[in-house]
Amino acid sequence: MFFPRVIPTLLLKDNALVKTKKFKNENYIGDPINAVKIFNEKEVDEIIFLDISATKNWQQPNFEILEKISSECFMPLAYGGGINKIEHVKKIFRIGVEKIIINSAAVDNYDFLREIIDFVGSQSVIISIDVKKTIFNKYKVYSHLLGKNIKTELLDLLEILNDIEVGEIFINSVDRDGMMNGYDIELLSLVSSNIDMPLVACGGAGNVDHLKQGLKLGGAHAVSAGSLFVYHGKHNAVLINYLDKQQLDGFK
């Protein structure tokens, strides 16, 4: 039986957790170590940390905070941000991270992707693609580093990643980020029908039904969310939370 994964995605900026809306308006959430401890207790499937400042500020991964996170983390851990050398990859895996997430390098250096896969295997490599709609309702690949859409076409990029045989594709809708109004199902369906590897959906989940829609309608193999797991109530009070057993059973 297929059991989909439900994954909290947490954003790191320096040594703190933040949450964004449409990749802007960073809101301080709290201490990442405390969040990991809470998610440990709630027995989450796995957890993703994305350092949103490392790549944008041309910094290497924050190995110090990553090591602290890894030492406290009892669930599978994936990390992305600032990874642009094979030495970064080797150090991250020595720390204890199970999967790495590559974003900017995915459209800049395919040889680097192949080098990473040769070192750790496809199953440990996730490619994160940020997607934004144009005013003409066309999906474009968005660069967090440049702060704008890039020329690489989404379907062309997916074809290349199929050929390279990366482990998973992590799709994040910039327009839905932090809005909690549901995934872009059209985007997920487009991606899932054009890749050979598992799809992780992100961007927009605000309730359990949204998660189920990402799986059943969007064709995702796993669903991820940030706001859903760090906010509570109509006023978005900060509260680290996860699905209870009854809710999780509803995915079986």
Short mmCIF file of C-alpha atoms in Angstrom, two decimals:
data_model
loop_
_atom_site.label_atom_id
_atom_site.label_comp_id
_atom_site.label_asym_id
_atom_site.label_seq_id
_atom_site.Cartn_x
_atom_site.Cartn_y
_atom_site.Cartn_z
CA MET A 1 0.00 0.00 0.00
CA PHE A 2 1.20 3.51 -0.85
CA PHE A 3 1.61 5.77 2.18
CA PRO A 4 2.21 9.37 1.13
CA ARG A 5 4.65 11.48 3.09
CA VAL A 6 3.52 14.66 4.82
CA ILE A 7 6.55 16.91 5.29
CA PRO A 8 7.05 20.16 7.22
CA THR A 9 9.24 22.57 5.26
CA LEU A 10 11.00 25.11 7.44
CA LEU A 11 12.87 28.21 6.29
CA LEU A 12 16.17 29.19 7.86
CA LYS A 13 17.54 32.70 7.86
CA ASP A 14 20.81 32.97 9.75
CA ASN A 15 20.09 30.95 12.92
CA ALA A 16 16.34 31.52 13.05
CA LEU A 17 13.17 30.12 11.54
CA VAL A 18 11.13 32.46 9.35
CA LYS A 19 8.03 32.16 7.19
CA THR A 20 7.36 34.04 3.99
CA LYS A 21 4.46 35.04 1.77
CA LYS A 22 5.16 34.83 -1.93
CA PHE A 23 8.86 34.63 -1.04
CA LYS A 24 8.66 38.02 0.72
CA ASN A 25 7.63 39.52 4.09
CA GLU A 26 9.72 37.23 6.30
CA ASN A 27 8.07 36.61 9.64
CA TYR A 28 10.15 35.39 12.58
CA ILE A 29 8.91 32.01 13.83
CA GLY A 30 11.45 30.95 16.44
CA ASP A 31 14.33 28.64 17.20
CA PRO A 32 14.91 25.78 14.72
CA ILE A 33 16.20 23.41 17.40
CA ASN A 34 13.03 23.84 19.44
CA ALA A 35 10.94 23.16 16.34
CA VAL A 36 12.88 19.96 15.62
CA LYS A 37 12.30 18.72 19.17
CA ILE A 38 8.56 19.28 18.83
CA PHE A 39 8.43 17.51 15.46
CA ASN A 40 10.40 14.63 16.98
CA GLU A 41 7.67 14.20 19.58
CA LYS A 42 5.00 14.29 16.90
CA GLU A 43 6.83 11.60 14.88
CA VAL A 44 6.73 13.39 11.53
CA ASP A 45 7.62 11.46 8.36
CA GLU A 46 10.60 13.64 7.50
CA ILE A 47 11.56 17.29 7.60
CA ILE A 48 12.98 19.81 5.15
CA PHE A 49 15.13 22.82 6.00
CA LEU A 50 15.76 25.46 3.34
CA ASP A 51 18.27 28.22 4.07
CA ILE A 52 16.83 31.17 2.17
CA SER A 53 19.75 33.48 2.94
CA ALA A 54 22.72 31.25 2.03
CA THR A 55 22.34 31.22 -1.74
CA LYS A 56 20.96 34.73 -2.04
CA ASN A 57 23.86 36.19 -0.03
CA TRP A 58 26.44 33.99 -1.78
CA GLN A 59 27.18 32.18 1.46
CA GLN A 60 28.08 28.55 1.99
CA PRO A 61 25.68 26.40 4.03
CA ASN A 62 25.51 27.25 7.73
CA PHE A 63 27.20 24.05 8.84
CA GLU A 64 27.14 25.02 12.51
CA ILE A 65 23.35 25.32 12.78
CA LEU A 66 22.88 22.38 10.43
CA GLU A 67 24.99 20.16 12.68
CA LYS A 68 22.92 21.21 15.69
CA ILE A 69 19.70 20.47 13.82
CA SER A 70 20.95 17.09 12.64
CA SER A 71 22.07 16.07 16.13
CA GLU A 72 18.56 16.71 17.48
CA CYS A 73 16.63 15.35 14.50
CA PHE A 74 15.20 11.82 14.88
CA MET A 75 13.43 11.81 11.50
CA PRO A 76 14.94 11.86 7.97
CA LEU A 77 16.33 15.31 7.25
CA ALA A 78 16.68 17.09 3.90
CA TYR A 79 18.59 20.36 3.51
CA GLY A 80 18.97 22.96 0.78
CA GLY A 81 20.72 26.31 0.52
CA GLY A 82 24.15 27.53 -0.58
CA ILE A 83 25.27 24.18 -1.96
CA ASN A 84 27.53 24.78 -4.94
CA LYS A 85 30.58 22.57 -4.34
CA ILE A 86 30.99 18.83 -3.95
CA GLU A 87 32.86 19.59 -0.70
CA HIS A 88 29.61 21.12 0.64
CA VAL A 89 27.76 17.93 -0.27
CA LYS A 90 30.32 15.68 1.44
CA LYS A 91 30.29 17.76 4.62
CA ILE A 92 26.49 17.87 4.75
CA PHE A 93 26.25 14.09 4.54
CA ARG A 94 28.98 13.66 7.16
CA ILE A 95 26.85 15.80 9.47
CA GLY A 96 24.03 13.28 9.11
CA VAL A 97 21.65 14.81 6.55
CA GLU A 98 19.89 12.12 4.45
CA LYS A 99 18.99 14.19 1.38
CA ILE A 100 20.23 17.39 -0.21
CA ILE A 101 18.11 19.88 -2.10
CA ILE A 102 19.58 21.74 -5.05
CA ASN A 103 17.87 24.77 -6.55
CA SER A 104 19.97 27.38 -8.36
CA ALA A 105 22.59 24.86 -9.42
CA ALA A 106 19.88 22.84 -11.17
CA VAL A 107 19.71 25.35 -13.99
CA ASP A 108 23.31 26.55 -13.86
CA ASN A 109 25.47 23.45 -13.80
CA TYR A 110 24.16 20.05 -14.85
CA ASP A 111 27.63 18.55 -14.56
CA PHE A 112 27.57 19.43 -10.86
CA LEU A 113 24.28 17.57 -10.49
CA ARG A 114 25.78 14.51 -12.13
CA GLU A 115 28.79 14.74 -9.83
CA ILE A 116 26.54 14.82 -6.78
CA ILE A 117 24.52 11.84 -8.01
CA ASP A 118 27.70 9.89 -8.69
CA PHE A 119 28.74 10.55 -5.10
CA VAL A 120 25.52 9.95 -3.12
CA GLY A 121 23.12 8.30 -5.56
CA SER A 122 19.91 9.64 -7.12
CA GLN A 123 17.76 8.70 -4.13
CA SER A 124 19.49 11.35 -1.99
CA VAL A 125 19.15 14.26 -4.44
CA ILE A 126 16.07 16.48 -4.59
CA ILE A 127 15.78 19.23 -7.17
CA SER A 128 13.76 22.21 -6.01
CA ILE A 129 12.05 24.26 -8.71
CA ASP A 130 10.33 27.52 -7.85
CA VAL A 131 7.60 28.39 -10.33
CA LYS A 132 5.76 31.66 -10.88
CA LYS A 133 2.93 32.54 -13.25
CA THR A 134 3.27 35.37 -15.73
CA ILE A 135 0.52 37.86 -16.45
CA PHE A 136 -0.30 35.62 -19.43
CA ASN A 137 -0.82 32.63 -17.05
CA LYS A 138 2.28 30.83 -18.25
CA TYR A 139 4.45 28.96 -15.77
CA LYS A 140 8.03 30.18 -15.57
CA VAL A 141 10.99 28.97 -13.54
CA TYR A 142 11.74 31.56 -10.87
CA SER A 143 15.19 32.26 -9.42
CA HIS A 144 15.26 33.15 -5.72
CA LEU A 145 18.87 34.22 -6.24
CA LEU A 146 18.02 36.71 -9.01
CA GLY A 147 14.55 37.60 -7.75
CA LYS A 148 12.96 37.09 -11.16
CA ASN A 149 11.87 34.52 -13.73
CA ILE A 150 14.63 32.98 -15.83
CA LYS A 151 14.75 31.98 -19.50
CA THR A 152 14.87 28.23 -18.90
CA GLU A 153 11.47 26.73 -19.76
CA LEU A 154 9.85 24.53 -17.12
CA LEU A 155 9.18 21.55 -19.38
CA ASP A 156 12.69 21.76 -20.86
CA LEU A 157 14.17 21.69 -17.36
CA LEU A 158 12.02 18.71 -16.38
CA GLU A 159 13.17 16.81 -19.48
CA ILE A 160 16.81 17.42 -18.57
CA LEU A 161 16.26 16.32 -14.98
CA ASN A 162 14.54 13.16 -16.23
CA ASP A 163 17.63 12.38 -18.30
CA ILE A 164 19.97 13.04 -15.37
CA GLU A 165 17.73 10.83 -13.20
CA VAL A 166 17.56 12.93 -10.04
CA GLY A 167 15.78 11.38 -7.07
CA GLU A 168 12.81 13.71 -6.54
CA ILE A 169 11.36 16.98 -7.79
CA PHE A 170 10.24 19.55 -5.21
CA ILE A 171 7.86 22.04 -6.80
CA ASN A 172 7.11 25.28 -4.98
CA SER A 173 4.57 27.79 -6.28
CA VAL A 174 5.84 31.31 -5.59
CA ASP A 175 2.33 32.72 -6.04
CA ARG A 176 0.87 30.33 -3.43
CA ASP A 177 3.74 30.49 -0.91
CA GLY A 178 2.38 31.26 2.57
CA MET A 179 -1.11 32.06 1.28
CA MET A 180 -2.73 28.88 2.69
CA ASN A 181 -5.35 28.83 -0.08
CA GLY A 182 -4.37 25.48 -1.58
CA TYR A 183 -1.78 24.09 -3.96
CA ASP A 184 -1.69 25.06 -7.61
CA ILE A 185 -3.18 21.77 -8.81
CA GLU A 186 -2.77 22.68 -12.46
CA LEU A 187 0.97 23.19 -11.91
CA LEU A 188 1.35 19.94 -9.96
CA SER A 189 -0.53 17.99 -12.63
CA LEU A 190 1.64 19.48 -15.36
CA VAL A 191 4.84 18.55 -13.54
CA SER A 192 3.74 15.09 -12.38
CA SER A 193 2.76 14.13 -15.94
CA ASN A 194 6.18 15.14 -17.28
CA ILE A 195 8.56 13.49 -14.82
CA ASP A 196 9.61 9.94 -14.07
CA MET A 197 10.56 10.51 -10.43
CA PRO A 198 8.47 11.27 -7.32
CA LEU A 199 7.01 14.76 -6.94
CA VAL A 200 6.92 16.70 -3.66
CA ALA A 201 4.30 19.47 -3.66
CA CYS A 202 4.83 22.74 -1.82
CA GLY A 203 3.29 26.19 -1.73
CA GLY A 204 -0.20 26.98 -0.49
CA ALA A 205 -1.38 24.19 1.81
CA GLY A 206 -3.62 25.55 4.55
CA ASN A 207 -5.54 22.48 5.71
CA VAL A 208 -5.69 18.69 5.45
CA ASP A 209 -7.98 18.79 2.41
CA HIS A 210 -5.37 20.80 0.52
CA LEU A 211 -2.79 18.11 1.28
CA LYS A 212 -5.10 15.40 -0.03
CA GLN A 213 -5.83 17.41 -3.17
CA GLY A 214 -2.11 17.71 -3.87
CA LEU A 215 -1.86 13.93 -3.77
CA LYS A 216 -5.08 12.90 -5.49
CA LEU A 217 -5.55 15.71 -7.98
CA GLY A 218 -2.01 16.97 -8.45
CA GLY A 219 -0.34 13.58 -8.71
CA ALA A 220 2.22 14.30 -5.98
CA HIS A 221 3.89 11.46 -4.09
CA ALA A 222 4.49 13.65 -1.04
CA VAL A 223 3.02 16.90 0.24
CA SER A 224 4.89 19.60 2.07
CA ALA A 225 3.84 22.74 3.91
CA GLY A 226 5.26 25.51 6.03
CA SER A 227 2.50 27.78 7.30
CA LEU A 228 0.19 24.87 8.07
CA PHE A 229 2.72 23.49 10.55
CA VAL A 230 3.94 26.71 12.18
CA TYR A 231 0.74 28.76 12.49
CA HIS A 232 -2.51 28.15 14.31
CA GLY A 233 -5.91 29.84 14.17
CA LYS A 234 -7.32 32.63 12.04
CA HIS A 235 -4.80 35.14 13.41
CA ASN A 236 -1.82 32.92 12.52
CA ALA A 237 -0.44 32.64 16.02
CA VAL A 238 2.91 30.86 15.97
CA LEU A 239 2.46 27.26 17.10
CA ILE A 240 4.56 24.33 15.88
CA ASN A 241 2.09 21.55 15.09
CA TYR A 242 1.49 18.48 12.94
CA LEU A 243 -1.32 16.18 11.91
CA ASP A 244 -2.74 13.84 14.54
CA LYS A 245 -2.98 10.08 14.04
CA GLN A 246 -6.60 10.19 12.85
CA GLN A 247 -5.73 12.78 10.21
CA LEU A 248 -2.74 10.78 9.05
CA ASP A 249 -4.82 7.63 8.85
CA GLY A 250 -7.06 9.46 6.40
CA PHE A 251 -4.21 9.43 3.86
CA LYS A 252 -4.02 5.62 3.77
#
